[in-house]
PDB file of C-alpha atoms in Angstrom:
ATOM      1  CA  MET A   5      11.779   6.498 -22.841  1.00  0.00           C
ATOM      2  CA  PRO A   6      14.321   4.373 -24.696  1.00  0.00           C
ATOM      3  CA  ASN A   7      14.465   0.619 -24.330  1.00  0.00           C
ATOM      4  CA  ASN A   8      16.870  -0.450 -21.618  1.00  0.00           C
ATOM      5  CA  PRO A   9      18.221  -3.690 -20.160  1.00  0.00           C
ATOM      6  CA  PHE A  10      17.034  -3.088 -16.601  1.00  0.00           C
ATOM      7  CA  LYS A  11      15.359  -5.997 -14.855  1.00  0.00           C
ATOM      8  CA  MET A  12      12.870  -3.798 -13.014  1.00  0.00           C
ATOM      9  CA  ARG A  13      11.734  -0.250 -13.710  1.00  0.00           C
ATOM     10  CA  ILE A  14      10.248   1.473 -10.679  1.00  0.00           C
ATOM     11  CA  GLY A  15       8.113   4.531 -11.389  1.00  0.00           C
ATOM     12  CA  LEU A  16       7.769   7.478  -8.991  1.00  0.00           C
ATOM     13  CA  ASP A  17       5.553  10.546  -9.185  1.00  0.00           C
ATOM     14  CA  VAL A  18       8.140  13.151  -8.212  1.00  0.00           C
ATOM     15  CA  MET A  19       5.649  15.971  -7.681  1.00  0.00           C
ATOM     16  CA  GLY A  20       3.348  14.000  -5.383  1.00  0.00           C
ATOM     17  CA  GLY A  21       3.384  14.808  -1.670  1.00  0.00           C
ATOM     18  CA  ASP A  22       3.462  17.810   0.637  1.00  0.00           C
ATOM     19  CA  TYR A  23       7.246  18.129   0.437  1.00  0.00           C
ATOM     20  CA  ALA A  24       7.781  17.370  -3.239  1.00  0.00           C
ATOM     21  CA  PRO A  25      10.018  17.531  -5.138  1.00  0.00           C
ATOM     22  CA  GLN A  26      12.785  17.908  -2.525  1.00  0.00           C
ATOM     23  CA  GLU A  27      11.823  14.895  -0.416  1.00  0.00           C
ATOM     24  CA  THR A  28      10.688  12.681  -3.298  1.00  0.00           C
ATOM     25  CA  ILE A  29      14.005  13.274  -5.046  1.00  0.00           C
ATOM     26  CA  ALA A  30      15.869  12.653  -1.787  1.00  0.00           C
ATOM     27  CA  GLY A  31      14.045   9.348  -1.428  1.00  0.00           C
ATOM     28  CA  ALA A  32      14.771   8.355  -5.007  1.00  0.00           C
ATOM     29  CA  ILE A  33      18.483   9.031  -4.488  1.00  0.00           C
ATOM     30  CA  LEU A  34      18.528   6.940  -1.303  1.00  0.00           C
ATOM     31  CA  ALA A  35      16.663   4.086  -2.990  1.00  0.00           C
ATOM     32  CA  GLN A  36      18.901   4.164  -6.064  1.00  0.00           C
ATOM     33  CA  LYS A  37      21.892   3.502  -3.830  1.00  0.00           C
ATOM     34  CA  GLU A  38      20.251   0.424  -2.304  1.00  0.00           C
ATOM     35  CA  LEU A  39      18.711  -1.092  -5.418  1.00  0.00           C
ATOM     36  CA  SER A  40      20.513  -3.501  -7.697  1.00  0.00           C
ATOM     37  CA  GLU A  41      22.356  -2.167 -10.722  1.00  0.00           C
ATOM     38  CA  ASN A  42      19.777  -4.117 -12.715  1.00  0.00           C
ATOM     39  CA  ASP A  43      16.997  -1.849 -11.425  1.00  0.00           C
ATOM     40  CA  ARG A  44      16.118   1.612 -12.655  1.00  0.00           C
ATOM     41  CA  ILE A  45      14.005   4.357 -11.062  1.00  0.00           C
ATOM     42  CA  VAL A  46      11.818   6.281 -13.508  1.00  0.00           C
ATOM     43  CA  LEU A  47      10.915   9.778 -12.321  1.00  0.00           C
ATOM     44  CA  PHE A  48       7.721  11.474 -13.530  1.00  0.00           C
ATOM     45  CA  GLY A  49       7.782  15.258 -13.185  1.00  0.00           C
ATOM     46  CA  ASP A  50       8.928  18.487 -14.793  1.00  0.00           C
ATOM     47  CA  GLU A  51      12.229  17.418 -16.352  1.00  0.00           C
ATOM     48  CA  VAL A  52      13.971  20.740 -15.697  1.00  0.00           C
ATOM     49  CA  VAL A  53      12.891  20.819 -12.057  1.00  0.00           C
ATOM     50  CA  VAL A  54      13.784  17.158 -11.550  1.00  0.00           C
ATOM     51  CA  ALA A  55      17.248  17.488 -13.100  1.00  0.00           C
ATOM     52  CA  GLU A  56      18.037  20.621 -11.117  1.00  0.00           C
ATOM     53  CA  GLU A  57      16.899  19.043  -7.860  1.00  0.00           C
ATOM     54  CA  LEU A  58      18.958  15.916  -8.494  1.00  0.00           C
ATOM     55  CA  ARG A  59      22.078  18.016  -9.052  1.00  0.00           C
ATOM     56  CA  SER A  60      21.391  20.207  -6.031  1.00  0.00           C
ATOM     57  CA  GLN A  61      21.285  17.073  -3.871  1.00  0.00           C
ATOM     58  CA  GLY A  62      24.567  15.791  -5.240  1.00  0.00           C
ATOM     59  CA  SER A  63      23.227  13.203  -7.671  1.00  0.00           C
ATOM     60  CA  GLN A  64      23.309  12.848 -11.448  1.00  0.00           C
ATOM     61  CA  PRO A  65      20.237  12.917 -13.718  1.00  0.00           C
ATOM     62  CA  GLU A  66      21.865  10.204 -15.850  1.00  0.00           C
ATOM     63  CA  LEU A  67      21.323   7.706 -13.022  1.00  0.00           C
ATOM     64  CA  PHE A  68      17.563   7.931 -13.567  1.00  0.00           C
ATOM     65  CA  ASP A  69      15.050   7.991 -16.390  1.00  0.00           C
ATOM     66  CA  ILE A  70      13.088  11.242 -16.353  1.00  0.00           C
ATOM     67  CA  ILE A  71       9.663  11.472 -17.988  1.00  0.00           C
ATOM     68  CA  HIS A  72       8.519  15.040 -18.550  1.00  0.00           C
ATOM     69  CA  ALA A  73       5.236  15.533 -16.673  1.00  0.00           C
ATOM     70  CA  PRO A  74       4.671  19.279 -16.263  1.00  0.00           C
ATOM     71  CA  ASP A  75       1.208  19.101 -14.684  1.00  0.00           C
ATOM     72  CA  ILE A  76       0.460  18.382 -11.033  1.00  0.00           C
ATOM     73  CA  ILE A  77      -2.677  16.860  -9.505  1.00  0.00           C
ATOM     74  CA  GLY A  78      -3.077  18.676  -6.211  1.00  0.00           C
ATOM     75  CA  MET A  79      -4.079  16.992  -2.975  1.00  0.00           C
ATOM     76  CA  GLY A  80      -7.434  18.769  -2.880  1.00  0.00           C
ATOM     77  CA  GLU A  81      -8.480  18.155  -6.481  1.00  0.00           C
ATOM     78  CA  GLN A  82     -11.395  15.906  -7.402  1.00  0.00           C
ATOM     79  CA  PRO A  83      -9.643  12.663  -8.414  1.00  0.00           C
ATOM     80  CA  THR A  84     -11.641  11.524 -11.429  1.00  0.00           C
ATOM     81  CA  LYS A  85     -11.838  14.995 -12.948  1.00  0.00           C
ATOM     82  CA  ALA A  86      -8.167  15.763 -12.352  1.00  0.00           C
ATOM     83  CA  PHE A  87      -6.992  12.417 -13.723  1.00  0.00           C
ATOM     84  CA  SER A  88      -8.864  12.930 -16.991  1.00  0.00           C
ATOM     85  CA  GLN A  89      -8.187  16.651 -17.388  1.00  0.00           C
ATOM     86  CA  LYS A  90      -4.470  16.511 -16.592  1.00  0.00           C
ATOM     87  CA  PRO A  91      -3.057  13.834 -18.919  1.00  0.00           C
ATOM     88  CA  ASP A  92       0.431  15.319 -18.560  1.00  0.00           C
ATOM     89  CA  SER A  93       0.522  14.997 -14.788  1.00  0.00           C
ATOM     90  CA  GLY A  94       2.941  12.598 -13.124  1.00  0.00           C
ATOM     91  CA  ILE A  95       0.088  10.365 -11.957  1.00  0.00           C
ATOM     92  CA  SER A  96      -1.632  10.205 -15.349  1.00  0.00           C
ATOM     93  CA  LEU A  97       1.579   9.540 -17.277  1.00  0.00           C
ATOM     94  CA  GLY A  98       2.761   7.069 -14.661  1.00  0.00           C
ATOM     95  CA  PHE A  99      -0.314   4.935 -15.202  1.00  0.00           C
ATOM     96  CA  LYS A 100       0.038   5.260 -18.968  1.00  0.00           C
ATOM     97  CA  TYR A 101       3.548   3.840 -18.771  1.00  0.00           C
ATOM     98  CA  LEU A 102       2.455   1.170 -16.300  1.00  0.00           C
ATOM     99  CA  LYS A 103      -0.381   0.034 -18.564  1.00  0.00           C
ATOM    100  CA  LYS A 104       1.984  -0.191 -21.545  1.00  0.00           C
ATOM    101  CA  GLY A 105       4.494  -2.200 -19.539  1.00  0.00           C
ATOM    102  CA  GLU A 106       7.176   0.476 -19.781  1.00  0.00           C
ATOM    103  CA  ILE A 107       7.496   0.494 -15.990  1.00  0.00           C
ATOM    104  CA  ASP A 108       6.904  -2.431 -13.628  1.00  0.00           C
ATOM    105  CA  SER A 109       5.543  -0.509 -10.651  1.00  0.00           C
ATOM    106  CA  PHE A 110       4.314   2.981  -9.877  1.00  0.00           C
ATOM    107  CA  ALA A 111       4.290   4.901  -6.592  1.00  0.00           C
ATOM    108  CA  SER A 112       3.166   8.306  -5.389  1.00  0.00           C
ATOM    109  CA  ALA A 113       2.691  10.210  -2.140  1.00  0.00           C
ATOM    110  CA  GLY A 114       0.269  12.503  -3.942  1.00  0.00           C
ATOM    111  CA  ASN A 115      -3.500  12.474  -4.379  1.00  0.00           C
ATOM    112  CA  THR A 116      -4.602   9.026  -3.161  1.00  0.00           C
ATOM    113  CA  GLY A 117      -7.965   9.306  -4.880  1.00  0.00           C
ATOM    114  CA  ALA A 118      -6.272   9.921  -8.226  1.00  0.00           C
ATOM    115  CA  MET A 119      -4.056   6.894  -7.639  1.00  0.00           C
ATOM    116  CA  LEU A 120      -7.151   4.774  -7.032  1.00  0.00           C
ATOM    117  CA  VAL A 121      -8.850   6.165 -10.134  1.00  0.00           C
ATOM    118  CA  GLY A 122      -5.756   5.449 -12.192  1.00  0.00           C
ATOM    119  CA  SER A 123      -5.585   1.923 -10.821  1.00  0.00           C
ATOM    120  CA  MET A 124      -9.189   1.113 -11.668  1.00  0.00           C
ATOM    121  CA  TYR A 125      -9.343   2.800 -15.084  1.00  0.00           C
ATOM    122  CA  SER A 126      -5.842   2.073 -16.378  1.00  0.00           C
ATOM    123  CA  VAL A 127      -4.680  -1.307 -15.092  1.00  0.00           C
ATOM    124  CA  HIS A 128      -8.067  -2.473 -13.738  1.00  0.00           C
ATOM    125  CA  ALA A 129      -8.984  -4.799 -10.910  1.00  0.00           C
ATOM    126  CA  VAL A 130      -7.966  -8.452 -10.893  1.00  0.00           C
ATOM    127  CA  PRO A 131     -10.895 -10.490 -12.299  1.00  0.00           C
ATOM    128  CA  GLY A 132     -13.124 -11.487  -9.414  1.00  0.00           C
ATOM    129  CA  VAL A 133     -12.021  -8.693  -7.077  1.00  0.00           C
ATOM    130  CA  ILE A 134     -15.041  -6.766  -5.855  1.00  0.00           C
ATOM    131  CA  ARG A 135     -13.087  -3.929  -4.266  1.00  0.00           C
ATOM    132  CA  PRO A 136      -9.315  -3.310  -4.139  1.00  0.00           C
ATOM    133  CA  ALA A 137      -7.927  -2.595  -0.684  1.00  0.00           C
ATOM    134  CA  THR A 138      -5.035  -0.925   1.087  1.00  0.00           C
ATOM    135  CA  THR A 139      -3.222  -2.111   4.176  1.00  0.00           C
ATOM    136  CA  ALA A 140      -1.175  -0.908   7.131  1.00  0.00           C
ATOM    137  CA  ILE A 141       1.602  -2.716   8.940  1.00  0.00           C
ATOM    138  CA  ILE A 142       1.015  -3.452  12.627  1.00  0.00           C
ATOM    139  CA  PRO A 143       4.160  -3.926  14.747  1.00  0.00           C
ATOM    140  CA  LYS A 144       3.924  -6.897  17.103  1.00  0.00           C
ATOM    141  CA  GLU A 145       5.289  -7.104  20.627  1.00  0.00           C
ATOM    142  CA  ASP A 146       7.373 -10.133  19.653  1.00  0.00           C
ATOM    143  CA  GLY A 147       9.162  -8.247  16.871  1.00  0.00           C
ATOM    144  CA  ARG A 148       7.085  -9.544  13.965  1.00  0.00           C
ATOM    145  CA  VAL A 149       4.519  -7.588  11.957  1.00  0.00           C
ATOM    146  CA  GLY A 150       0.850  -7.999  11.154  1.00  0.00           C
ATOM    147  CA  ILE A 151      -1.449  -6.557   8.484  1.00  0.00           C
ATOM    148  CA  LEU A 152      -4.540  -4.368   8.862  1.00  0.00           C
ATOM    149  CA  ILE A 153      -6.876  -4.438   5.839  1.00  0.00           C
ATOM    150  CA  ASP A 154      -8.670  -2.171   4.741  1.00  0.00           C
ATOM    151  CA  VAL A 155      -7.416   1.245   5.917  1.00  0.00           C
ATOM    152  CA  GLY A 156      -9.578   3.661   3.962  1.00  0.00           C
ATOM    153  CA  THR A 157     -10.158   2.516   0.404  1.00  0.00           C
ATOM    154  CA  ASN A 158     -13.641   1.156   1.159  1.00  0.00           C
ATOM    155  CA  PRO A 159     -15.441   3.092   3.920  1.00  0.00           C
ATOM    156  CA  ASP A 160     -18.687   1.298   3.058  1.00  0.00           C
ATOM    157  CA  THR A 161     -18.480  -2.392   2.299  1.00  0.00           C
ATOM    158  CA  LYS A 162     -20.334  -5.705   2.367  1.00  0.00           C
ATOM    159  CA  PRO A 163     -19.694  -9.146   3.906  1.00  0.00           C
ATOM    160  CA  ASP A 164     -18.413 -10.728   0.687  1.00  0.00           C
ATOM    161  CA  VAL A 165     -15.890  -7.890   0.334  1.00  0.00           C
ATOM    162  CA  LEU A 166     -14.594  -8.520   3.852  1.00  0.00           C
ATOM    163  CA  TYR A 167     -14.276 -12.200   2.938  1.00  0.00           C
ATOM    164  CA  GLN A 168     -12.114 -11.245  -0.043  1.00  0.00           C
ATOM    165  CA  PHE A 169     -10.004  -9.018   2.219  1.00  0.00           C
ATOM    166  CA  GLY A 170      -9.226 -12.172   4.175  1.00  0.00           C
ATOM    167  CA  VAL A 171      -8.013 -13.865   0.994  1.00  0.00           C
ATOM    168  CA  ILE A 172      -6.060 -10.856  -0.270  1.00  0.00           C
ATOM    169  CA  GLY A 173      -4.559  -9.971   3.098  1.00  0.00           C
ATOM    170  CA  SER A 174      -3.452 -13.539   3.687  1.00  0.00           C
ATOM    171  CA  ILE A 175      -1.675 -13.679   0.307  1.00  0.00           C
ATOM    172  CA  TYR A 176       0.053 -10.360   0.958  1.00  0.00           C
ATOM    173  CA  ALA A 177       1.195 -11.332   4.458  1.00  0.00           C
ATOM    174  CA  GLN A 178       2.522 -14.683   3.299  1.00  0.00           C
ATOM    175  CA  ASN A 179       4.356 -13.560   0.179  1.00  0.00           C
ATOM    176  CA  VAL A 180       5.758 -10.163   1.198  1.00  0.00           C
ATOM    177  CA  PHE A 181       6.292 -10.621   4.934  1.00  0.00           C
ATOM    178  CA  ASP A 182       6.975 -14.375   4.957  1.00  0.00           C
ATOM    179  CA  ILE A 183       4.208 -15.157   7.449  1.00  0.00           C
ATOM    180  CA  SER A 184       3.444 -18.856   7.147  1.00  0.00           C
ATOM    181  CA  ASN A 185      -0.273 -19.734   7.138  1.00  0.00           C
ATOM    182  CA  PRO A 186      -1.326 -16.262   8.374  1.00  0.00           C
ATOM    183  CA  LYS A 187      -3.947 -16.162  11.130  1.00  0.00           C
ATOM    184  CA  VAL A 188      -6.856 -14.042   9.873  1.00  0.00           C
ATOM    185  CA  GLY A 189      -9.148 -12.291  12.333  1.00  0.00           C
ATOM    186  CA  LEU A 190     -12.247 -10.135  11.901  1.00  0.00           C
ATOM    187  CA  LEU A 191     -12.079  -6.886  13.883  1.00  0.00           C
ATOM    188  CA  ASN A 192     -15.055  -6.679  16.204  1.00  0.00           C
ATOM    189  CA  ILE A 193     -16.235  -5.442  19.608  1.00  0.00           C
ATOM    190  CA  GLY A 194     -16.077  -8.917  21.107  1.00  0.00           C
ATOM    191  CA  GLU A 195     -14.786 -12.402  20.377  1.00  0.00           C
ATOM    192  CA  GLU A 196     -18.174 -14.155  20.377  1.00  0.00           C
ATOM    193  CA  GLU A 197     -19.691 -15.040  17.022  1.00  0.00           C
ATOM    194  CA  GLU A 198     -22.902 -13.114  17.649  1.00  0.00           C
ATOM    195  CA  LYS A 199     -21.102  -9.852  18.541  1.00  0.00           C
ATOM    196  CA  GLY A 200     -20.929  -6.800  16.316  1.00  0.00           C
ATOM    197  CA  ASN A 201     -23.150  -5.083  13.780  1.00  0.00           C
ATOM    198  CA  LEU A 202     -24.969  -6.657  10.858  1.00  0.00           C
ATOM    199  CA  LEU A 203     -21.876  -6.353   8.655  1.00  0.00           C
ATOM    200  CA  THR A 204     -19.495  -8.187  10.974  1.00  0.00           C
ATOM    201  CA  GLN A 205     -22.066 -10.806  11.943  1.00  0.00           C
ATOM    202  CA  SER A 206     -22.730 -11.632   8.287  1.00  0.00           C
ATOM    203  CA  ALA A 207     -19.019 -11.566   7.437  1.00  0.00           C
ATOM    204  CA  TYR A 208     -18.285 -13.945  10.315  1.00  0.00           C
ATOM    205  CA  ARG A 209     -20.759 -16.482   8.962  1.00  0.00           C
ATOM    206  CA  LEU A 210     -19.005 -16.377   5.585  1.00  0.00           C
ATOM    207  CA  MET A 211     -15.522 -16.577   7.031  1.00  0.00           C
ATOM    208  CA  LYS A 212     -15.878 -19.099   9.851  1.00  0.00           C
ATOM    209  CA  ASP A 213     -15.580 -22.248   7.708  1.00  0.00           C
ATOM    210  CA  SER A 214     -13.390 -20.758   5.003  1.00  0.00           C
ATOM    211  CA  PRO A 215     -11.037 -23.139   3.180  1.00  0.00           C
ATOM    212  CA  ASP A 216      -9.352 -20.115   1.569  1.00  0.00           C
ATOM    213  CA  PHE A 217      -7.537 -18.715   4.610  1.00  0.00           C
ATOM    214  CA  ASN A 218      -6.808 -19.513   8.239  1.00  0.00           C
ATOM    215  CA  PHE A 219      -9.712 -17.787   9.994  1.00  0.00           C
ATOM    216  CA  ILE A 220      -9.380 -17.608  13.789  1.00  0.00           C
ATOM    217  CA  GLY A 221     -12.594 -15.699  14.527  1.00  0.00           C
ATOM    218  CA  ASN A 222     -13.320 -12.252  15.886  1.00  0.00           C
ATOM    219  CA  VAL A 223     -10.508 -10.184  17.386  1.00  0.00           C
ATOM    220  CA  GLU A 224     -10.698  -6.997  19.402  1.00  0.00           C
ATOM    221  CA  SER A 225      -8.521  -3.920  18.989  1.00  0.00           C
ATOM    222  CA  ARG A 226      -6.576  -4.884  22.120  1.00  0.00           C
ATOM    223  CA  ASP A 227      -5.368  -7.978  20.234  1.00  0.00           C
ATOM    224  CA  LEU A 228      -3.733  -6.037  17.394  1.00  0.00           C
ATOM    225  CA  PHE A 229      -0.199  -6.092  18.770  1.00  0.00           C
ATOM    226  CA  LYS A 230      -0.261  -9.685  20.010  1.00  0.00           C
ATOM    227  CA  ASP A 231       0.974 -12.718  18.088  1.00  0.00           C
ATOM    228  CA  SER A 232      -2.491 -14.299  18.134  1.00  0.00           C
ATOM    229  CA  VAL A 233      -3.478 -12.691  14.802  1.00  0.00           C
ATOM    230  CA  ASP A 234      -1.528 -11.829  11.618  1.00  0.00           C
ATOM    231  CA  VAL A 235      -4.169 -10.297   9.326  1.00  0.00           C
ATOM    232  CA  VAL A 236      -6.900  -8.096  10.804  1.00  0.00           C
ATOM    233  CA  VAL A 237      -9.876  -7.577   8.488  1.00  0.00           C
ATOM    234  CA  CYS A 238     -12.204  -4.578   8.772  1.00  0.00           C
ATOM    235  CA  ASP A 239     -14.039  -2.021   6.657  1.00  0.00           C
ATOM    236  CA  GLY A 240     -12.060   0.984   5.461  1.00  0.00           C
ATOM    237  CA  PHE A 241     -13.918   3.432   7.714  1.00  0.00           C
ATOM    238  CA  THR A 242     -12.919   1.568  10.871  1.00  0.00           C
ATOM    239  CA  GLY A 243      -9.430   0.782   9.592  1.00  0.00           C
ATOM    240  CA  ASN A 244      -8.642   4.387   8.718  1.00  0.00           C
ATOM    241  CA  ILE A 245      -9.737   5.635  12.143  1.00  0.00           C
ATOM    242  CA  LEU A 246      -7.623   2.954  13.812  1.00  0.00           C
ATOM    243  CA  LEU A 247      -4.590   3.710  11.642  1.00  0.00           C
ATOM    244  CA  LYS A 248      -4.700   7.449  12.311  1.00  0.00           C
ATOM    245  CA  ASN A 249      -5.144   6.809  16.015  1.00  0.00           C
ATOM    246  CA  MET A 250      -1.960   4.704  16.002  1.00  0.00           C
ATOM    247  CA  GLU A 251      -0.106   7.424  14.092  1.00  0.00           C
ATOM    248  CA  THR A 252      -1.260  10.040  16.585  1.00  0.00           C
ATOM    249  CA  MET A 253      -0.233   7.919  19.555  1.00  0.00           C
ATOM    250  CA  TYR A 254       3.239   7.523  18.030  1.00  0.00           C
ATOM    251  CA  ARG A 255       3.576  11.299  17.572  1.00  0.00           C
ATOM    252  CA  LEU A 256       2.527  11.888  21.184  1.00  0.00           C
ATOM    253  CA  ILE A 257       4.987   9.276  22.426  1.00  0.00           C
ATOM    254  CA  ALA A 258       7.765  10.833  20.325  1.00  0.00           C
ATOM    255  CA  LYS A 259       6.888  14.331  21.555  1.00  0.00           C
ATOM    256  CA  ARG A 260       7.126  13.160  25.159  1.00  0.00           C
ATOM    257  CA  GLY A 261      10.537  11.615  24.579  1.00  0.00           C
ATOM    258  CA  PHE A 262       9.705   7.920  24.632  1.00  0.00           C
ATOM    259  CA  ALA A 263      10.054   7.125  20.932  1.00  0.00           C
ATOM    260  CA  ASN A 264      13.486   5.562  21.376  1.00  0.00           C
ATOM    261  CA  ASP A 265      11.877   2.458  22.807  1.00  0.00           C
ATOM    262  CA  PRO A 266      12.550  -0.270  20.178  1.00  0.00           C
ATOM    263  CA  PHE A 267       8.887  -1.258  20.042  1.00  0.00           C
ATOM    264  CA  PHE A 268       7.519   2.243  19.586  1.00  0.00           C
ATOM    265  CA  THR A 269      10.063   3.187  16.913  1.00  0.00           C
ATOM    266  CA  ARG A 270       8.414   0.578  14.702  1.00  0.00           C
ATOM    267  CA  PHE A 271       5.235   2.662  14.591  1.00  0.00           C
ATOM    268  CA  ASN A 272       7.006   5.349  12.571  1.00  0.00           C
ATOM    269  CA  TYR A 273       5.393   5.327   9.100  1.00  0.00           C
ATOM    270  CA  GLU A 274       8.736   6.305   7.575  1.00  0.00           C
ATOM    271  CA  ASN A 275       9.988   2.766   8.155  1.00  0.00           C
ATOM    272  CA  TYR A 276       7.353   1.312   5.808  1.00  0.00           C
ATOM    273  CA  GLY A 277       6.983   4.070   3.239  1.00  0.00           C
ATOM    274  CA  GLY A 278       3.651   3.205   1.685  1.00  0.00           C
ATOM    275  CA  THR A 279       1.065   0.576   0.983  1.00  0.00           C
ATOM    276  CA  PRO A 280       0.195  -1.315  -2.193  1.00  0.00           C
ATOM    277  CA  ILE A 281      -3.281  -1.150  -3.657  1.00  0.00           C
ATOM    278  CA  LEU A 282      -4.147  -4.844  -3.494  1.00  0.00           C
ATOM    279  CA  GLY A 283      -6.489  -6.448  -5.988  1.00  0.00           C
ATOM    280  CA  ILE A 284      -5.399  -4.675  -9.171  1.00  0.00           C
ATOM    281  CA  ASN A 285      -3.442  -5.986 -12.168  1.00  0.00           C
ATOM    282  CA  ALA A 286      -0.215  -4.144 -11.390  1.00  0.00           C
ATOM    283  CA  THR A 287       2.046  -2.998  -8.579  1.00  0.00           C
ATOM    284  CA  VAL A 288       0.852   0.407  -7.377  1.00  0.00           C
ATOM    285  CA  LEU A 289       1.819   1.965  -4.055  1.00  0.00           C
ATOM    286  CA  VAL A 290       0.490   5.037  -2.283  1.00  0.00           C
ATOM    287  CA  GLY A 291       2.442   6.905   0.349  1.00  0.00           C
ATOM    288  CA  HIS A 292       1.607   9.310   3.149  1.00  0.00           C
ATOM    289  CA  GLY A 293       1.218  12.904   1.963  1.00  0.00           C
ATOM    290  CA  ILE A 294       3.800  14.049   4.516  1.00  0.00           C
ATOM    291  CA  SER A 295       6.381  11.514   3.337  1.00  0.00           C
ATOM    292  CA  ASN A 296      10.010  12.530   3.721  1.00  0.00           C
ATOM    293  CA  GLY A 297      13.007  11.088   1.908  1.00  0.00           C
ATOM    294  CA  LYS A 298      13.269   8.036   4.142  1.00  0.00           C
ATOM    295  CA  ALA A 299       9.602   7.173   3.615  1.00  0.00           C
ATOM    296  CA  ILE A 300       9.876   7.607  -0.155  1.00  0.00           C
ATOM    297  CA  LYS A 301      12.959   5.387  -0.219  1.00  0.00           C
ATOM    298  CA  ASN A 302      11.178   2.632   1.677  1.00  0.00           C
ATOM    299  CA  MET A 303       8.110   2.947  -0.552  1.00  0.00           C
ATOM    300  CA  LEU A 304      10.287   2.380  -3.624  1.00  0.00           C
ATOM    301  CA  LEU A 305      12.026  -0.610  -2.031  1.00  0.00           C
ATOM    302  CA  LEU A 306       8.655  -2.067  -1.063  1.00  0.00           C
ATOM    303  CA  SER A 307       7.525  -1.585  -4.676  1.00  0.00           C
ATOM    304  CA  LYS A 308      10.245  -3.954  -5.761  1.00  0.00           C
ATOM    305  CA  ASN A 309       9.366  -6.552  -3.109  1.00  0.00           C
ATOM    306  CA  VAL A 310       5.654  -6.500  -3.950  1.00  0.00           C
ATOM    307  CA  HIS A 311       6.320  -6.779  -7.682  1.00  0.00           C
ATOM    308  CA  GLN A 312       8.768  -9.637  -7.286  1.00  0.00           C
ATOM    309  CA  ALA A 313       6.296 -11.476  -5.051  1.00  0.00           C
ATOM    310  CA  GLY A 314       3.794 -11.534  -7.935  1.00  0.00           C
ATOM    311  CA  ILE A 315       0.931 -10.524  -5.662  1.00  0.00           C
ATOM    312  CA  ALA A 316      -1.518  -9.635  -8.457  1.00  0.00           C
ATOM    313  CA  GLU A 317      -1.176 -13.030 -10.135  1.00  0.00           C
ATOM    314  CA  LYS A 318      -1.455 -14.899  -6.849  1.00  0.00           C
ATOM    315  CA  ILE A 319      -4.626 -13.017  -5.963  1.00  0.00           C
ATOM    316  CA  ARG A 320      -6.051 -13.841  -9.400  1.00  0.00           C
ATOM    317  CA  VAL A 321      -5.352 -17.559  -8.965  1.00  0.00           C
ATOM    318  CA  ALA A 322      -6.733 -17.575  -5.421  1.00  0.00           C
ATOM    319  CA  LEU A 323      -9.967 -15.850  -6.427  1.00  0.00           C
ATOM    320  CA  GLU A 324     -10.454 -18.223  -9.351  1.00  0.00           C
ATOM    321  CA  GLN A 325     -10.383 -21.064  -6.823  1.00  0.00           C
ATOM    322  CA  VAL A 326     -12.797 -19.214  -4.519  1.00  0.00           C
ATOM    323  CA  ILE A 327     -15.255 -18.606  -7.349  1.00  0.00           C
ATOM    324  CA  SER A 328     -14.982 -22.132  -8.727  1.00  0.00           C
ATOM    325  CA  SER A 329     -15.651 -23.645  -5.309  1.00  0.00           C
ATOM    326  CA  ASP A 330     -18.521 -21.206  -4.706  1.00  0.00           C
ATOM    327  CA  ASN A 331     -17.316 -20.309  -1.216  1.00  0.00           C
ATOM    328  CA  VAL A 332     -18.793 -16.808  -1.311  1.00  0.00           C
TER     329      VAL A 332
END
């Protein structure tokens, strides 16, 4: 890829997702129209297929940078094996370019496991991060949004990891969603300190006097959509079940004809596009496998916002302060 004057270069795995490349290309075209002329979308995929699809959708290949990536990591492939054995896949080459600084962010709606492997082995975790995490946006009744962390990256975790999720989630909420002094709650089966399993009880003891974020105590799932909490911390097993339950409820509501309600429309994943992998040294986003053009567009726009917010550096600084003060 030749040197260019673009302020930000946003990478996209064109062949990732159930409806690729038609929907990924559609999303890239939509995003290109909304991005600044100083930004450039870099498409990783078979260059012939990508160029043909761009033309068939009324766009011009010259508006994008296309990196030839003929291989595809399928959704069902073992992530570590596929990442190493398919160096010419969009995911593998995307991380190669990201590591070299030839793109500023990288996104895919493809194999999430391969995206996690690429994140850990190519750009690595921020020093001090025990486990990277992913998030979901929670619409609030008052029109604002909250953050759920983690939503599947870490099904099994420990109290100190949950503590770090409080730090990471608070930084993300404050810098990307402009939530001042985010209220951090620990998802539990009751509000009392002694409630929950051994994990949540131990995590509560770590979090309750934290100087690193605004901890408000335990919260229950019925509190998710209220303004009493901004960042909800949980293990990835619980978070993923909760997220998929919310997605299912939205589909049922839409099927029954109630999705036009302004509150319920905000549960549509297409409006958010994807989620960053927080705690790594670069901007990497993963999208839903069923992402359509609108979702891909919003994932690319979110890529720019996360990168410009400097989340990775802010997490690094915050964790240096945590470690130096020996809070965990």
